[in-house]
Coordinates of C-alpha atoms in Angstrom, one line a residue:
X1 CA 91.9 130.5 103.7
X2 CA 95.3 129.5 105.1
X3 CA 93.9 126.7 107.3
X4 CA 96.7 124.3 106.2
X5 CA 100.0 124.4 107.9
X6 CA 102.7 126.2 105.7
X7 CA 100.1 128.6 104.0
X8 CA 99.7 131.0 107.0
X9 CA 103.0 133.0 106.2
X10 CA 104.0 133.1 102.7
X11 CA 106.5 135.7 102.8
X12 CA 109.8 136.9 101.4
X13 CA 113.1 135.9 103.0
X14 CA 115.9 138.6 103.0
X15 CA 118.9 138.7 105.0
X16 CA 117.8 135.7 107.1
X17 CA 114.2 137.2 108.2
X18 CA 110.8 136.7 106.8
X19 CA 109.1 139.9 105.7
X20 CA 106.3 141.3 103.7
X21 CA 106.9 143.3 100.5
X22 CA 107.5 146.9 100.7
X23 CA 104.8 147.7 98.6
X24 CA 102.3 145.6 100.4
X25 CA 101.2 143.7 97.3
X26 CA 100.3 140.2 97.3
X27 CA 98.6 137.6 95.2
X28 CA 96.4 134.3 96.0
X29 CA 97.9 131.0 95.9
X30 CA 95.4 128.2 94.8
X31 CA 94.8 124.6 95.2
X32 CA 94.6 123.1 91.6
X33 CA 92.5 120.2 92.8
X34 CA 89.3 122.4 93.8
X35 CA 90.5 126.0 93.1
X36 CA 90.3 127.2 96.7
X37 CA 92.7 129.8 98.1
X38 CA 95.4 128.5 100.3
X39 CA 97.0 131.7 101.3
X40 CA 98.2 135.1 100.1
X41 CA 101.9 135.5 98.7
X42 CA 103.9 138.6 99.5
X43 CA 105.3 140.5 96.5
X44 CA 108.6 142.1 96.3
X45 CA 109.2 145.5 95.0
X46 CA 112.3 147.1 93.6
X47 CA 113.6 148.0 97.1
X48 CA 113.0 144.5 98.3
X49 CA 115.0 143.2 95.5
X50 CA 117.8 145.5 96.2
X51 CA 117.9 144.6 99.9
X52 CA 118.2 140.8 98.9
X53 CA 121.0 141.7 96.4
X54 CA 122.9 143.4 99.2
X55 CA 122.2 140.6 101.5
X56 CA 123.5 138.1 99.0
X57 CA 126.8 140.1 98.4
X58 CA 127.3 140.2 102.4
X59 CA 126.4 136.6 102.6
X60 CA 128.8 135.5 99.9
X61 CA 131.7 137.5 101.4
X62 CA 131.4 135.4 104.5
X63 CA 130.3 132.0 103.1
X64 CA 133.0 131.9 100.6
X65 CA 135.6 131.7 103.4
X66 CA 133.7 128.9 105.2
X67 CA 135.7 125.5 104.8
X68 CA 133.8 122.8 102.7
X69 CA 133.7 120.5 105.9
X70 CA 131.6 123.3 107.7
X71 CA 129.4 124.0 104.6
X72 CA 128.7 120.2 104.4
X73 CA 127.8 120.0 108.1
X74 CA 125.3 122.8 107.6
X75 CA 124.0 120.8 104.7
X76 CA 123.9 117.7 106.6
X77 CA 121.8 119.2 109.3
X78 CA 119.3 120.7 106.8
X79 CA 119.0 117.3 105.2
X80 CA 118.0 115.8 108.6
X81 CA 115.3 118.6 109.3
X82 CA 113.7 118.2 105.8
X83 CA 113.6 114.4 106.6
X84 CA 112.2 115.3 109.8
X85 CA 109.5 117.5 108.3
X86 CA 109.1 115.2 105.2
X87 CA 105.3 114.5 105.7
X88 CA 104.5 118.4 106.4
X89 CA 106.6 119.4 103.3
X90 CA 105.0 116.6 101.1
X91 CA 101.3 117.6 102.2
X92 CA 102.2 121.4 101.1
X93 CA 103.6 120.4 98.0
X94 CA 100.4 118.3 97.0
X95 CA 98.2 121.1 98.1
X96 CA 99.7 123.7 96.0
X97 CA 100.9 121.6 92.9
X98 CA 98.3 118.9 92.9
X99 CA 100.4 115.6 92.5
X100 CA 99.6 112.6 94.5
X101 CA 100.9 112.6 97.9
X102 CA 102.8 109.4 97.2
X103 CA 104.6 111.3 94.6
X104 CA 105.3 114.4 96.8
X105 CA 107.0 112.0 99.2
X106 CA 109.1 110.7 96.7
X107 CA 110.1 114.1 95.4
X108 CA 111.2 115.2 98.8
X109 CA 113.2 112.3 99.4
X110 CA 115.1 112.8 96.0
X111 CA 115.6 116.3 96.9
X112 CA 117.2 115.2 100.3
X113 CA 119.1 112.7 98.3
X114 CA 120.3 115.4 96.1
X115 CA 121.2 118.0 98.8
X116 CA 123.2 115.3 100.6
X117 CA 125.1 114.5 97.5
X118 CA 125.8 118.2 96.7
X119 CA 127.2 118.5 100.1
X120 CA 129.7 115.7 99.7
X121 CA 130.5 116.9 96.2
X122 CA 131.6 120.2 97.8
X123 CA 134.4 118.4 99.4
X124 CA 135.5 116.9 96.1
X125 CA 136.6 120.3 94.6
X126 CA 140.1 119.9 93.5
X127 CA 142.6 122.4 91.9
X128 CA 146.1 121.0 90.4
X129 CA 149.6 121.6 90.6
X130 CA 151.5 122.3 87.5
X131 CA 155.0 121.2 86.8
X132 CA 157.2 124.6 87.3
X133 CA 159.0 125.9 84.3
X134 CA 162.0 127.4 86.6
X135 CA 163.3 126.7 89.9
X136 CA 161.4 128.6 92.8
X137 CA 158.3 128.7 90.8
X138 CA 155.0 127.2 92.3
X139 CA 152.5 127.1 89.5
X140 CA 148.9 125.9 90.5
X141 CA 145.2 126.0 89.6
X142 CA 142.5 127.0 92.1
X143 CA 138.9 126.5 92.0
X144 CA 136.8 129.5 93.7
X145 CA 133.0 130.0 94.2
X146 CA 131.9 132.1 91.2
X147 CA 129.9 134.6 93.4
X148 CA 126.4 135.5 94.3
X149 CA 123.8 133.7 92.2
X150 CA 120.2 134.3 90.8
X151 CA 118.1 131.2 90.5
X152 CA 114.7 131.0 88.9
X153 CA 112.5 127.8 89.1
X154 CA 109.5 126.4 87.6
X155 CA 106.4 125.2 89.6
X156 CA 106.4 121.4 88.4
X157 CA 108.9 120.1 91.0
X158 CA 108.7 122.5 94.0
X159 CA 111.1 120.6 96.1
X160 CA 113.8 119.2 93.6
X161 CA 113.8 122.4 91.6
X162 CA 114.7 124.4 94.6
X163 CA 117.2 122.1 96.0
X164 CA 119.1 121.7 92.7
X165 CA 119.7 125.5 92.6
X166 CA 120.4 126.1 96.5
X167 CA 122.5 122.9 97.0
X168 CA 125.0 123.7 94.1
X169 CA 125.4 127.2 95.4
X170 CA 125.7 126.6 99.1
X171 CA 127.9 123.6 98.7
X172 CA 130.2 125.6 96.4
X173 CA 130.5 128.7 98.7
X174 CA 128.0 130.9 96.7
X175 CA 125.2 132.8 98.0
X176 CA 121.9 132.7 96.0
X177 CA 118.7 135.1 95.5
X178 CA 116.0 132.5 94.5
X179 CA 112.5 133.2 92.8
X180 CA 110.5 130.1 93.1
X181 CA 107.3 130.0 91.3
X182 CA 104.5 132.1 92.6
X183 CA 102.0 129.1 92.0
X184 CA 104.0 126.8 94.5
X185 CA 105.8 129.0 97.1
X186 CA 105.0 126.8 100.2
X187 CA 107.2 124.2 99.6
X188 CA 110.4 126.6 98.7
X189 CA 109.5 128.4 102.0
X190 CA 109.5 125.1 104.2
X191 CA 112.7 124.1 102.6
X192 CA 114.3 127.5 103.3
X193 CA 113.1 127.4 106.9
X194 CA 115.1 124.2 107.1
X195 CA 118.1 125.7 106.0
X196 CA 117.8 128.4 108.4
X197 CA 117.2 126.2 111.2
X198 CA 120.2 124.0 110.3
X199 CA 122.5 127.4 110.8
X200 CA 122.9 128.7 107.2
X201 CA 124.2 132.3 107.8
X202 CA 122.1 135.3 107.0
X203 CA 122.3 136.4 103.5
X204 CA 123.3 133.3 102.0
X205 CA 119.9 132.2 100.8
X206 CA 117.1 134.7 99.9
X207 CA 113.6 134.2 98.5
X208 CA 111.8 136.8 96.6
X209 CA 108.3 136.5 94.9
X210 CA 106.4 138.9 92.8
X211 CA 105.8 139.9 89.1
X212 CA 108.2 137.7 87.3
X213 CA 109.2 140.2 84.4
X214 CA 109.9 142.8 86.9
X215 CA 111.9 140.6 89.0
X216 CA 114.0 139.2 86.4
X217 CA 115.0 142.4 85.0
X218 CA 115.8 144.1 88.1
X219 CA 117.8 141.2 89.3
X220 CA 119.5 140.4 86.0
X221 CA 120.4 144.1 85.6
X222 CA 122.5 144.3 88.7
X223 CA 126.1 143.7 88.6
X224 CA 126.2 141.9 91.9
X225 CA 125.1 138.3 90.8
X226 CA 127.6 136.5 88.7
X227 CA 125.6 133.5 87.7
X228 CA 122.1 132.6 86.8
X229 CA 120.6 129.2 87.1
X230 CA 117.0 128.7 85.5
X231 CA 114.6 125.8 85.3
X232 CA 111.6 127.0 82.9
X233 CA 110.5 127.1 79.4
X234 CA 112.5 127.6 76.4
X235 CA 111.1 131.0 75.7
X236 CA 111.9 132.3 79.5
X237 CA 115.3 130.8 79.1
X238 CA 116.3 132.7 75.9
X239 CA 114.7 136.2 77.6
X240 CA 116.8 135.5 80.7
X241 CA 120.0 134.8 78.6
X242 CA 119.5 138.0 76.7
X243 CA 119.3 139.8 79.8
X244 CA 122.4 138.2 81.2
X245 CA 124.3 139.2 78.5
X246 CA 124.6 143.0 79.4
X247 CA 126.6 141.9 82.4
X248 CA 128.2 138.7 81.2
X249 CA 126.6 136.5 83.9
X250 CA 127.4 132.8 83.7
X251 CA 124.0 130.8 82.6
X252 CA 123.0 127.2 83.4
X253 CA 119.5 126.9 81.6
X254 CA 117.4 123.8 82.2
X255 CA 114.7 124.5 79.7
X256 CA 111.8 122.8 77.8
X257 CA 111.7 119.4 76.4
X258 CA 109.5 117.1 74.3
X259 CA 110.9 113.6 74.8
X260 CA 110.8 111.0 71.9
X261 CA 110.4 107.3 72.6
X262 CA 111.7 105.2 69.8
X263 CA 110.0 101.6 70.1
X264 CA 111.7 99.0 67.7
X265 CA 109.8 96.2 66.3
X266 CA 111.6 93.7 68.5
X267 CA 111.1 95.8 71.8
X268 CA 109.6 94.0 74.8
X269 CA 106.4 95.9 74.7
X270 CA 105.3 94.9 78.3
X271 CA 108.4 96.3 79.7
X272 CA 108.3 99.4 77.7
X273 CA 104.5 100.0 78.7
X274 CA 105.1 99.2 82.4
X275 CA 107.8 101.7 82.6
X276 CA 106.3 104.5 80.2
X277 CA 102.9 104.4 82.0
X278 CA 104.6 105.3 85.3
X279 CA 106.8 107.9 83.7
X280 CA 103.9 109.4 81.9
X281 CA 101.6 109.6 84.9
X282 CA 104.2 111.3 87.1
X283 CA 103.2 114.8 87.6
X284 CA 100.2 114.4 85.0
X285 CA 103.0 114.6 82.5
X286 CA 104.3 118.0 83.8
X287 CA 107.6 116.8 83.6
X288 CA 110.3 118.0 81.0
X289 CA 111.5 114.6 80.5
X290 CA 108.0 113.1 80.2
X291 CA 107.9 110.6 77.4
X292 CA 105.6 112.1 74.9
X293 CA 106.4 111.4 71.2
X294 CA 106.1 107.7 70.6
X295 CA 107.7 106.7 67.4
X296 CA 107.2 103.1 66.7
X297 CA 108.3 100.6 64.1
X298 CA 105.2 99.6 61.9
X299 CA 105.3 96.1 63.3
X300 CA 104.8 97.0 66.8
X301 CA 102.6 100.0 66.3
X302 CA 99.3 98.3 66.7
X303 CA 100.4 96.5 70.0
X304 CA 101.9 99.7 71.5
X305 CA 98.5 101.6 70.7
X306 CA 96.4 98.8 72.2
X307 CA 98.5 98.3 75.3
X308 CA 99.4 101.8 76.2
X309 CA 95.7 103.3 75.7
X310 CA 94.4 100.4 77.8
X311 CA 96.7 101.0 80.8
X312 CA 96.7 104.7 80.6
X313 CA 92.9 104.9 80.6
X314 CA 92.8 103.0 83.8
X315 CA 94.8 105.8 85.7
X316 CA 93.1 106.8 88.9
X317 CA 92.9 110.7 88.5
X318 CA 91.9 112.5 91.6
X319 CA 92.7 114.9 94.4
X320 CA 96.3 114.0 95.2
X321 CA 95.5 113.5 99.0
X322 CA 92.9 110.9 98.2
X323 CA 94.0 107.3 98.9
X324 CA 95.1 105.5 95.8
X325 CA 95.5 108.5 93.5
X326 CA 97.9 107.9 90.5
X327 CA 97.5 111.2 88.8
X328 CA 96.3 114.6 90.1
X329 CA 95.4 117.8 88.5
X330 CA 97.2 119.9 86.1
X331 CA 98.6 123.2 87.8
X332 CA 95.9 125.5 86.5
X333 CA 93.1 125.6 83.9
X334 CA 95.1 127.3 81.2
X335 CA 97.0 123.9 81.0
X336 CA 93.6 122.2 80.2
X337 CA 92.9 124.7 77.5
X338 CA 96.4 124.0 76.0
X339 CA 95.4 120.4 76.1
X340 CA 92.1 120.9 74.4
X341 CA 93.7 122.9 71.7
X342 CA 96.5 120.3 70.9
X343 CA 93.7 117.6 70.7
X344 CA 91.4 119.5 68.5
X345 CA 94.2 120.2 66.2
X346 CA 95.4 116.7 66.0
X347 CA 91.9 115.5 65.3
X348 CA 91.6 118.0 62.3
X349 CA 94.8 116.7 60.9
X350 CA 93.6 112.9 60.9
X351 CA 94.6 111.8 64.3
X352 CA 92.6 109.3 66.4
X353 CA 91.8 109.8 70.2
X354 CA 92.3 106.2 71.8
X355 CA 91.4 107.5 75.3
X356 CA 90.9 110.8 77.1
X357 CA 91.2 114.2 75.0
X358 CA 88.9 116.1 77.4
X359 CA 88.6 117.4 80.8
X360 CA 87.3 115.8 84.1
X361 CA 84.5 117.3 86.0
X362 CA 83.8 121.0 86.6
X363 CA 86.0 121.5 89.8
X364 CA 89.6 122.0 89.6
X365 CA 92.0 121.4 86.6
X366 CA 91.8 117.6 85.9
X367 CA 92.4 116.4 82.5
X368 CA 91.8 112.7 81.4
X369 CA 95.0 110.6 80.3
X370 CA 95.0 111.1 76.6
X371 CA 96.4 108.9 73.8
X372 CA 96.6 110.2 70.2
X373 CA 97.1 107.5 67.6
X374 CA 98.2 108.2 63.7
X375 CA 100.1 111.4 64.8
X376 CA 102.2 113.1 62.4
X377 CA 104.8 115.9 62.2
X378 CA 102.5 118.6 61.1
X379 CA 100.4 118.5 64.4
X380 CA 100.9 121.0 67.0
X381 CA 101.5 118.4 69.7
X382 CA 104.3 117.1 67.7
X383 CA 106.2 120.2 67.8
X384 CA 105.1 122.2 70.8
X385 CA 105.4 120.4 74.2
X386 CA 101.9 119.4 75.4
X387 CA 103.4 119.4 79.4
X388 CA 100.3 117.4 80.3
X389 CA 99.0 113.8 80.4
X390 CA 99.2 113.4 76.3
X391 CA 100.9 110.7 74.3
X392 CA 101.2 110.7 70.6
X393 CA 102.0 107.6 68.7
X394 CA 103.3 107.6 65.3
X395 CA 104.2 104.8 63.0
X396 CA 107.4 104.7 60.9
X397 CA 108.8 102.0 58.6
X398 CA 112.3 101.5 60.4
X399 CA 114.6 102.6 63.0
X400 CA 116.5 105.2 60.7
X401 CA 113.1 106.9 60.2
X402 CA 112.4 106.7 63.9
X403 CA 115.7 108.4 64.6
X404 CA 115.2 111.3 61.9
X405 CA 111.8 111.8 63.4
X406 CA 112.9 111.9 66.9
X407 CA 115.9 114.4 66.2
X408 CA 113.5 116.5 64.1
X409 CA 113.2 119.4 66.9
X410 CA 115.9 121.7 68.0
X411 CA 115.3 120.6 71.5
X412 CA 116.7 117.7 73.4
X413 CA 116.7 117.0 77.1
X414 CA 115.4 113.4 77.4
X415 CA 115.0 110.7 74.9
X416 CA 114.0 106.9 75.2
X417 CA 114.6 103.8 73.2
X418 CA 113.3 100.2 73.5
X419 CA 114.8 97.3 71.8
X420 CA 116.1 93.7 72.7
X421 CA 118.9 94.2 69.9
X422 CA 122.3 95.2 71.4
X423 CA 123.3 96.7 68.0
X424 CA 119.9 98.7 67.9
X425 CA 120.5 99.8 71.4
X426 CA 123.9 101.0 70.5
X427 CA 122.4 102.7 67.4
X428 CA 119.7 104.6 69.7
X429 CA 122.3 105.5 72.2
X430 CA 124.7 107.1 69.8
X431 CA 121.7 108.5 67.6
X432 CA 119.4 110.0 69.8
X433 CA 120.1 113.9 70.3
X434 CA 119.5 114.6 73.8
X435 CA 121.4 115.2 76.9
X436 CA 119.8 112.2 78.9
X437 CA 119.0 108.8 77.2
X438 CA 117.0 105.7 78.4
X439 CA 117.7 102.7 76.9
X440 CA 114.9 100.0 78.0
X441 CA 114.8 102.4 80.9
X442 CA 112.7 105.3 81.9
X443 CA 114.8 106.7 84.8
X444 CA 117.2 109.3 83.7
X445 CA 117.9 111.4 86.6
X446 CA 120.1 110.8 89.6
X447 CA 122.0 113.2 92.0
X448 CA 125.4 111.9 90.9
X449 CA 124.6 112.1 87.1
X450 CA 124.7 115.2 85.0
X451 CA 121.2 116.3 84.0
X452 CA 120.9 118.9 81.1
X453 CA 119.9 119.2 77.5
X454 CA 121.4 119.9 74.1
X455 CA 120.5 122.7 71.6
X456 CA 117.5 124.8 72.5
X457 CA 117.0 122.6 75.7
X458 CA 119.5 124.7 77.5
X459 CA 123.1 125.2 78.5
X460 CA 125.1 123.3 81.1
X461 CA 124.2 120.5 83.6
X462 CA 122.7 120.1 87.1
X463 CA 123.8 117.2 88.9
X464 CA 127.1 115.2 89.0
X465 CA 130.5 116.9 89.2
X466 CA 129.3 118.9 86.3
X467 CA 126.6 120.5 88.5
X468 CA 128.9 121.8 91.1
X469 CA 131.5 123.0 88.5
X470 CA 129.3 125.5 87.0
X471 CA 129.2 127.4 90.3
X472 CA 133.1 127.7 90.4
X473 CA 135.6 129.8 88.5
X474 CA 139.1 128.9 87.8
X475 CA 142.2 130.8 88.9
X476 CA 145.8 130.3 87.8
X477 CA 148.4 131.3 90.2
X478 CA 152.2 131.5 89.3
X479 CA 154.1 132.3 92.5
X480 CA 157.9 132.8 92.5
X481 CA 159.7 132.3 96.0
X482 CA 161.6 135.2 97.1

């Protein structure tokens, strides 16, 4: 146990110091590729959470007055340190989350790109001067940091999810108490150490781990934090939104998705398959924007089924540290059980399994890339997000029917459309009910672009100018010269 660098000291970070929890409790962190224990993670108790909240208030009281130029300098030093430690952080990420090392390296690079962009955007926070209504008046609008922040992040992107929360807070002058996932703590700890080594003042960034429900209820009940930012499931987001209501905390919620892919009869099938294979393999499908519900015009249906299943079946599934791995394990065996349940339900309702549909081996939590044809809206997997390497393909007579099915669910994070017709592309762009849309393109996330969903996929956006705006509050000042 704890033979790998990064797992020897899995502790809490409170007021600039690494510490064990007050109760002495802990839990094991597992490698999903083989089930081995990587280390023991300290648990916070109520007294630890109170100390973290107090540290966050103290950190905010100082950091809010630090200039945007100085904040950017700290962020730039952090970016440089993460780049220097890129290989180590990526290895930690693969060990605790399972994705191929090549993917982990890309994630760390995207995280540094995102952090650097937020540091720059922090210098582009502008107020405005209003025309005075009388001589001697000076009327202006200011932007100020909203206050201490709470962040909750999921396990599927241990580097990017952490950076999206911390970068927006730090760049805008806020402090943050962050609860990363207990399944992937090592990456968050390694990144936090980079912030500390870059000179981030004590209390501006605090990390806590433990029993999620206890931590969320305790932190959310406190009047100290004025904002909560969450990446997680829709159920978790609704729960935290209800808790936030008691103290009227501002909420940013990036929640579950179930991304539709509309493929028109005139689509370039080779282009679509080449892009969507990579997007679907990524993170073993454990991505909120993962293309999952393939809604295909009848004339292209057979070609899409054949091409995608043939390509997906060739995926090299293995331990993420193995050379040439294209897809790693799921985060835990519970995810395999969920995939089995969805597959069995689809088969019972008339679907066909073109490839996969079962686990791989007896070690770890590997699942075969799965393609299910003849999918229908009554199937569980067409309504509840698989969050795994599963694609469901459903035939429809035309694009109107495709859009109806694509928009049937009350969630809308990502959606994709493939067509060679400019008119159809415009119809898809305007008709797909989602926060981010890719047309003949499976890339929908950039640091400089807003990332967020509609309806039950959440509230607000991360990234873009919208991503930093949510950490700011607006103040109007009307001053009379005397």
